[in-house]
């Protein structure tokens, strides 16, 4: 097990290099150093001299290979340096943006998955009944509406009809959580359907297994059959799919953050792209990848912890 | 005249021909006939298929170019059938005057779904949007699927070094949030249908590839593969003639779902601003423009509602179809 | 001795896409304490469904018992609700299945699963754990304290089946139903499991209903045999009478086709034809299309169970003719 983890961690390095390379290529494929310089200098049309100086300052004049080597070097040391545009230290902004992102991500995650699991258990318990079919039908319908419609619609509903604010923005602290209501609601309505169906499938798959028949033959009560036997087995795929969704949350709530004006890491990144701030972009993507890979490793470890067949090899 | 028409319509004709060829080939497969029979009994699935066929028909109408004279603007068969004139401004469905203007103007014709800010008939926009969604879904899939199939098959089959390489590729591409990948690619290649499809294709091949790889791994050790190898069948042939057909059902289901999520994704892209340009008819644009339409007085809800409905019906049908296919093909049902 | 279980005219069907399949069509038999009855038949004859019908564990959502009576010590089990039936399952009625690997829950320890039999019927977990240890020893598992803490995938097939038996015995059942208990095991292990079952039967005096397709197992274990074909019992005889003096043409043909009966150099004897479809049983005798003694009269109506000369029961109207034909050969 330890050996496996170490191997995965080592494997991370080429992946990080690969991702950085990809980001590097993508960014400079879009924006030439000239354009970047122009964007980052003042609003007045910069002179050629100013541009050249800026490029020199930021090291964008060196040959690409050397630039890449330098940037890999600083990334590996987690020294992200300063933003090209605002000259802030990137790490500081990361600190600032981490809390709102984390709030949104964890709330939205817990609410959506929790609700999804709850409905899935209800539907599996009442399988074949009216409630089951209606729940599943609703799940599919809600999944089929684009998220932007929910955003527009709910903002309209809350803003104009119910006159309940706020519908965008952010404030830290407990009272500030009211800013989270709408984004989390949007996340819930658009995402829960998928999880309800997924988890229900896992539960029903287990219910069809032979060991359930044995448990019944022993005289075990139906509740115990579902909540002890089936649930514990179904937890394995539930947890692993859930955990493998976590890495996508890191930067994945990008969409929600930009729609609702939440100053988290996601919108930091999106703004950096439109501002052509490469230093920030590469730092954020790198960070995101790091967390993503950790998430993947965590998934594998959890899988082993939950399934004795994998653990006791 | 006819010859010119045919020339102009080459792409749709090719698509139809391909479709017929695939249908013919699959009719010979025994297992497919069984699944088909089961599918036929599912009334909901039939409904879903009918809807999709209807949409496809409309898309086809819109793709077939139909020109009265050579010098006229390029028009499709649908344009020819649709003759509602442009109005001045917004109007509600089935209204007789415009709304939201200081001075109301009388309308030239009955607009069932109303008109939008430039006076264009909303029904027309909805119908035009169909083609956009199908093109985006279709082209992106056409890009993602072959790549995913190829890489997934070789990764699962040959294992070791090849597998490591492919896994590396999709971890790298998978770690970059797909929104980013798409924004970046679109900015690189400029806006427009092809670049969007390319970008979407690049970000969607991963999920499919993982699926194909997993299934190939399962089949690689099956006895029929060992038997084929013992008979001296080449690897390429084993992959294409033996393993691939076994994967096809799962792949088809995955592609159906992918298509529907791509259609949904287009709306996000339009919302952010990297979608098709505003001139192109697309449901995403309609939803995007509804953002401030809803804040006006009176509330102009028709763009949002009808675009959403059209998209909802399509995505719902695709999801229902995917479910029905899964039920029809499921091996547990097959043992009865 | 009075029978402890009486099955009268049991009919069970399965809903399939092709219609209703009458898997068990008018089946009757008795179980006597201390004795073993084997139900023998090929795949699809309905023997497993019969067993599941008694336990009322038919596959959901497709299986239903249509009619008949299942009397356990006089009480009709088919009248009971699920919860009332639960009282019998794992106590008076126990069942073991064919595939011990999938029949055990992979994420719980052996100890947990054996103890659960006690807990499900009102015992405490500590009682359960104690009893589990005793039971594992009784079924011949060496180092039972270690096995208690292991998981199913760590045991061999034979050991898993012993565990299944331990689970079944936990509450001293009056009836043990064994559905192909040895089919998935090696021949040597098979013999051990069967002798274990016989030992326990002698010790506890329980009745065993053994479902199998293997005539060798029947010869070794059974006291009485019911032969099933196409959802019905076609012959009901004591075991030695079945082998020495079979009555029904199907039984006769089955015994003829055993590899042991074949002669070197000659073609293997097979039974020509196929079993009719369960969704569409023919009107008359279901074996008629493959029977070498059949006449047109056989296809008119379903033959009733008649008592043959030697005391066995057989579902055939041509018993004397068959007997004659064989005697003159």
Short mmCIF file of N, CA and C in Angstrom, two decimals, chain A residues 127 206-207 209-222 224-225 227-230 232-233 236 306-313, chain C residues 52 55 57 60 82 86 89-91 93-95 97 99 102-108 112-114 116-117 120-121 125 151 153-154 164 167:
data_model
loop_
_atom_site.label_atom_id
_atom_site.label_comp_id
_atom_site.label_asym_id
_atom_site.label_seq_id
_atom_site.Cartn_x
_atom_site.Cartn_y
_atom_site.Cartn_z
N UNK A 127 -38.51 0.84 -4.23
CA UNK A 127 -38.36 0.57 -5.64
C UNK A 127 -39.61 -0.02 -6.26
N UNK A 206 -26.65 -3.79 -5.96
CA UNK A 206 -26.32 -4.62 -4.80
C UNK A 206 -27.53 -5.43 -4.36
N UNK A 207 -28.71 -4.84 -4.48
CA UNK A 207 -29.90 -5.55 -4.02
C UNK A 207 -30.13 -6.82 -4.81
N UNK A 209 -27.87 -8.88 -5.68
CA UNK A 209 -26.80 -9.84 -5.46
C UNK A 209 -27.25 -11.04 -4.63
N UNK A 210 -26.50 -12.14 -4.77
CA UNK A 210 -26.84 -13.37 -4.06
C UNK A 210 -26.81 -13.23 -2.55
N UNK A 211 -25.88 -12.43 -2.04
CA UNK A 211 -25.76 -12.39 -0.58
C UNK A 211 -27.00 -11.77 0.06
N UNK A 212 -27.73 -10.99 -0.70
CA UNK A 212 -28.98 -10.43 -0.18
C UNK A 212 -29.99 -11.55 0.02
N UNK A 213 -29.98 -12.48 -0.94
CA UNK A 213 -30.88 -13.64 -0.83
C UNK A 213 -30.53 -14.47 0.39
N UNK A 214 -29.21 -14.65 0.61
CA UNK A 214 -28.79 -15.40 1.79
C UNK A 214 -29.24 -14.72 3.06
N UNK A 215 -29.07 -13.40 3.10
CA UNK A 215 -29.47 -12.67 4.32
C UNK A 215 -30.95 -12.85 4.58
N UNK A 216 -31.74 -12.77 3.51
CA UNK A 216 -33.18 -12.97 3.70
C UNK A 216 -33.48 -14.37 4.15
N UNK A 217 -32.73 -15.34 3.57
CA UNK A 217 -32.95 -16.74 3.95
C UNK A 217 -32.63 -16.96 5.42
N UNK A 218 -31.74 -16.13 5.96
CA UNK A 218 -31.41 -16.26 7.38
C UNK A 218 -32.50 -15.69 8.25
N UNK A 219 -33.39 -14.92 7.63
CA UNK A 219 -34.44 -14.31 8.42
C UNK A 219 -34.12 -12.90 8.85
N UNK A 220 -33.14 -12.27 8.20
CA UNK A 220 -32.79 -10.90 8.56
C UNK A 220 -33.91 -9.95 8.13
N UNK A 221 -34.23 -8.97 8.98
CA UNK A 221 -35.30 -8.03 8.67
C UNK A 221 -34.94 -7.20 7.45
N UNK A 222 -35.96 -6.84 6.67
CA UNK A 222 -35.73 -6.13 5.43
C UNK A 222 -34.97 -4.82 5.62
N UNK A 224 -32.71 -4.21 7.89
CA UNK A 224 -31.30 -4.53 8.09
C UNK A 224 -30.67 -4.95 6.77
N UNK A 225 -31.42 -5.62 5.94
CA UNK A 225 -30.87 -6.04 4.65
C UNK A 225 -30.45 -4.82 3.85
N UNK A 227 -30.12 -1.49 5.00
CA UNK A 227 -29.20 -0.54 5.62
C UNK A 227 -27.91 -1.15 6.10
N UNK A 228 -27.86 -2.45 6.31
CA UNK A 228 -26.57 -3.01 6.70
C UNK A 228 -25.89 -3.63 5.49
N UNK A 229 -26.52 -4.61 4.88
CA UNK A 229 -25.85 -5.35 3.82
C UNK A 229 -25.66 -4.54 2.55
N UNK A 230 -26.77 -4.05 2.01
CA UNK A 230 -26.70 -3.38 0.72
C UNK A 230 -25.92 -2.08 0.81
N UNK A 232 -23.62 -0.99 2.87
CA UNK A 232 -22.18 -1.07 3.05
C UNK A 232 -21.48 -1.42 1.74
N UNK A 233 -22.05 -2.32 0.99
CA UNK A 233 -21.45 -2.66 -0.29
C UNK A 233 -21.58 -1.52 -1.29
N UNK A 236 -19.06 1.52 -1.43
CA UNK A 236 -17.78 1.48 -2.14
C UNK A 236 -17.84 2.29 -3.43
N UNK A 306 -12.07 0.72 2.07
CA UNK A 306 -13.45 0.27 2.21
C UNK A 306 -13.69 -1.16 1.74
N UNK A 307 -12.89 -1.63 0.80
CA UNK A 307 -13.17 -2.93 0.22
C UNK A 307 -12.13 -3.94 0.67
N UNK A 308 -12.52 -4.85 1.55
CA UNK A 308 -11.53 -5.79 2.08
C UNK A 308 -10.90 -6.65 0.99
N UNK A 309 -11.61 -6.82 -0.13
CA UNK A 309 -11.04 -7.64 -1.18
C UNK A 309 -9.80 -6.99 -1.77
N UNK A 310 -9.82 -5.63 -1.84
CA UNK A 310 -8.67 -4.92 -2.40
C UNK A 310 -7.57 -4.81 -1.35
N UNK A 311 -7.98 -4.57 -0.12
CA UNK A 311 -7.03 -4.31 0.95
C UNK A 311 -6.14 -5.52 1.25
N UNK A 312 -6.77 -6.68 1.31
CA UNK A 312 -6.01 -7.84 1.78
C UNK A 312 -5.48 -8.64 0.60
N UNK A 313 -4.72 -7.98 -0.25
CA UNK A 313 -4.18 -8.68 -1.40
C UNK A 313 -2.90 -9.38 -1.00
N UNK C 52 -37.17 -22.26 -3.89
CA UNK C 52 -37.34 -20.85 -3.56
C UNK C 52 -38.79 -20.54 -3.20
N UNK C 55 -39.36 -21.25 0.43
CA UNK C 55 -38.80 -20.21 1.27
C UNK C 55 -39.44 -18.86 1.00
N UNK C 57 -38.67 -16.93 -1.48
CA UNK C 57 -37.57 -16.04 -1.88
C UNK C 57 -37.47 -16.00 -3.39
N UNK C 60 -37.24 -11.29 -7.40
CA UNK C 60 -38.09 -10.14 -7.66
C UNK C 60 -37.69 -9.56 -8.98
N UNK C 82 -44.95 -11.47 5.01
CA UNK C 82 -43.50 -11.48 4.93
C UNK C 82 -42.88 -11.58 6.32
N UNK C 86 -40.68 -14.53 7.97
CA UNK C 86 -39.32 -14.26 8.42
C UNK C 86 -38.99 -15.04 9.68
N UNK C 89 -37.83 -18.42 8.45
CA UNK C 89 -36.58 -18.46 7.70
C UNK C 89 -35.39 -18.34 8.62
N UNK C 90 -34.48 -19.22 8.50
CA UNK C 90 -33.30 -19.18 9.37
C UNK C 90 -33.55 -19.87 10.69
N UNK C 91 -34.80 -20.25 10.96
CA UNK C 91 -35.04 -21.02 12.18
C UNK C 91 -35.56 -22.41 11.82
N UNK C 93 -36.83 -23.25 8.95
CA UNK C 93 -36.47 -23.50 7.55
C UNK C 93 -35.14 -22.85 7.23
N UNK C 94 -34.18 -23.64 6.78
CA UNK C 94 -32.90 -23.05 6.41
C UNK C 94 -32.55 -23.45 5.00
N UNK C 95 -31.78 -22.59 4.31
CA UNK C 95 -31.44 -22.90 2.93
C UNK C 95 -29.99 -22.58 2.64
N UNK C 97 -27.14 -22.37 -0.70
CA UNK C 97 -27.20 -22.13 -2.12
C UNK C 97 -26.00 -22.69 -2.87
N UNK C 99 -23.73 -21.16 -5.07
CA UNK C 99 -22.47 -20.45 -5.22
C UNK C 99 -22.03 -19.82 -3.91
N UNK C 102 -20.56 -15.93 -4.03
CA UNK C 102 -21.42 -14.76 -4.12
C UNK C 102 -22.52 -14.76 -3.07
N UNK C 103 -22.74 -15.92 -2.43
CA UNK C 103 -23.80 -15.96 -1.44
C UNK C 103 -23.37 -15.37 -0.11
N UNK C 104 -22.10 -15.13 0.07
CA UNK C 104 -21.63 -14.49 1.30
C UNK C 104 -21.30 -13.04 1.01
N UNK C 105 -21.60 -12.17 1.95
CA UNK C 105 -21.37 -10.75 1.77
C UNK C 105 -19.87 -10.45 1.85
N UNK C 106 -19.30 -9.89 0.78
CA UNK C 106 -17.84 -9.73 0.76
C UNK C 106 -17.27 -8.74 1.76
N UNK C 107 -18.09 -7.84 2.27
CA UNK C 107 -17.50 -6.83 3.15
C UNK C 107 -17.69 -7.07 4.64
N UNK C 108 -18.27 -8.19 5.00
CA UNK C 108 -18.37 -8.50 6.42
C UNK C 108 -17.58 -9.76 6.73
N UNK C 112 -19.11 -12.30 11.70
CA UNK C 112 -20.28 -11.42 11.66
C UNK C 112 -21.46 -12.09 10.98
N UNK C 113 -21.19 -12.74 9.86
CA UNK C 113 -22.28 -13.31 9.08
C UNK C 113 -22.88 -14.54 9.74
N UNK C 114 -22.06 -15.33 10.42
CA UNK C 114 -22.63 -16.49 11.11
C UNK C 114 -23.42 -16.02 12.33
N UNK C 116 -24.90 -13.35 12.74
CA UNK C 116 -26.12 -12.65 12.34
C UNK C 116 -27.34 -13.55 12.36
N UNK C 117 -27.12 -14.85 12.09
CA UNK C 117 -28.25 -15.78 12.12
C UNK C 117 -28.91 -15.78 13.49
N UNK C 120 -30.51 -12.13 14.18
CA UNK C 120 -31.73 -11.85 13.42
C UNK C 120 -32.96 -12.42 14.09
N UNK C 121 -32.75 -13.41 14.96
CA UNK C 121 -33.90 -14.01 15.62
C UNK C 121 -33.91 -13.73 17.11
N UNK C 125 -25.36 -10.06 20.19
CA UNK C 125 -24.16 -10.28 19.40
C UNK C 125 -23.16 -11.16 20.11
N UNK C 151 -12.41 -12.77 5.78
CA UNK C 151 -13.45 -12.39 4.84
C UNK C 151 -13.66 -13.51 3.83
N UNK C 153 -13.53 -13.88 0.69
CA UNK C 153 -12.63 -14.12 -0.43
C UNK C 153 -11.32 -14.77 0.01
N UNK C 154 -11.09 -14.83 1.30
CA UNK C 154 -9.86 -15.45 1.79
C UNK C 154 -10.00 -16.95 2.01
N UNK C 164 -21.50 -21.66 4.96
CA UNK C 164 -22.92 -21.56 4.63
C UNK C 164 -23.72 -22.56 5.45
N UNK C 167 -24.05 -21.35 8.96
CA UNK C 167 -25.08 -20.30 9.04
C UNK C 167 -26.46 -20.93 9.07
#
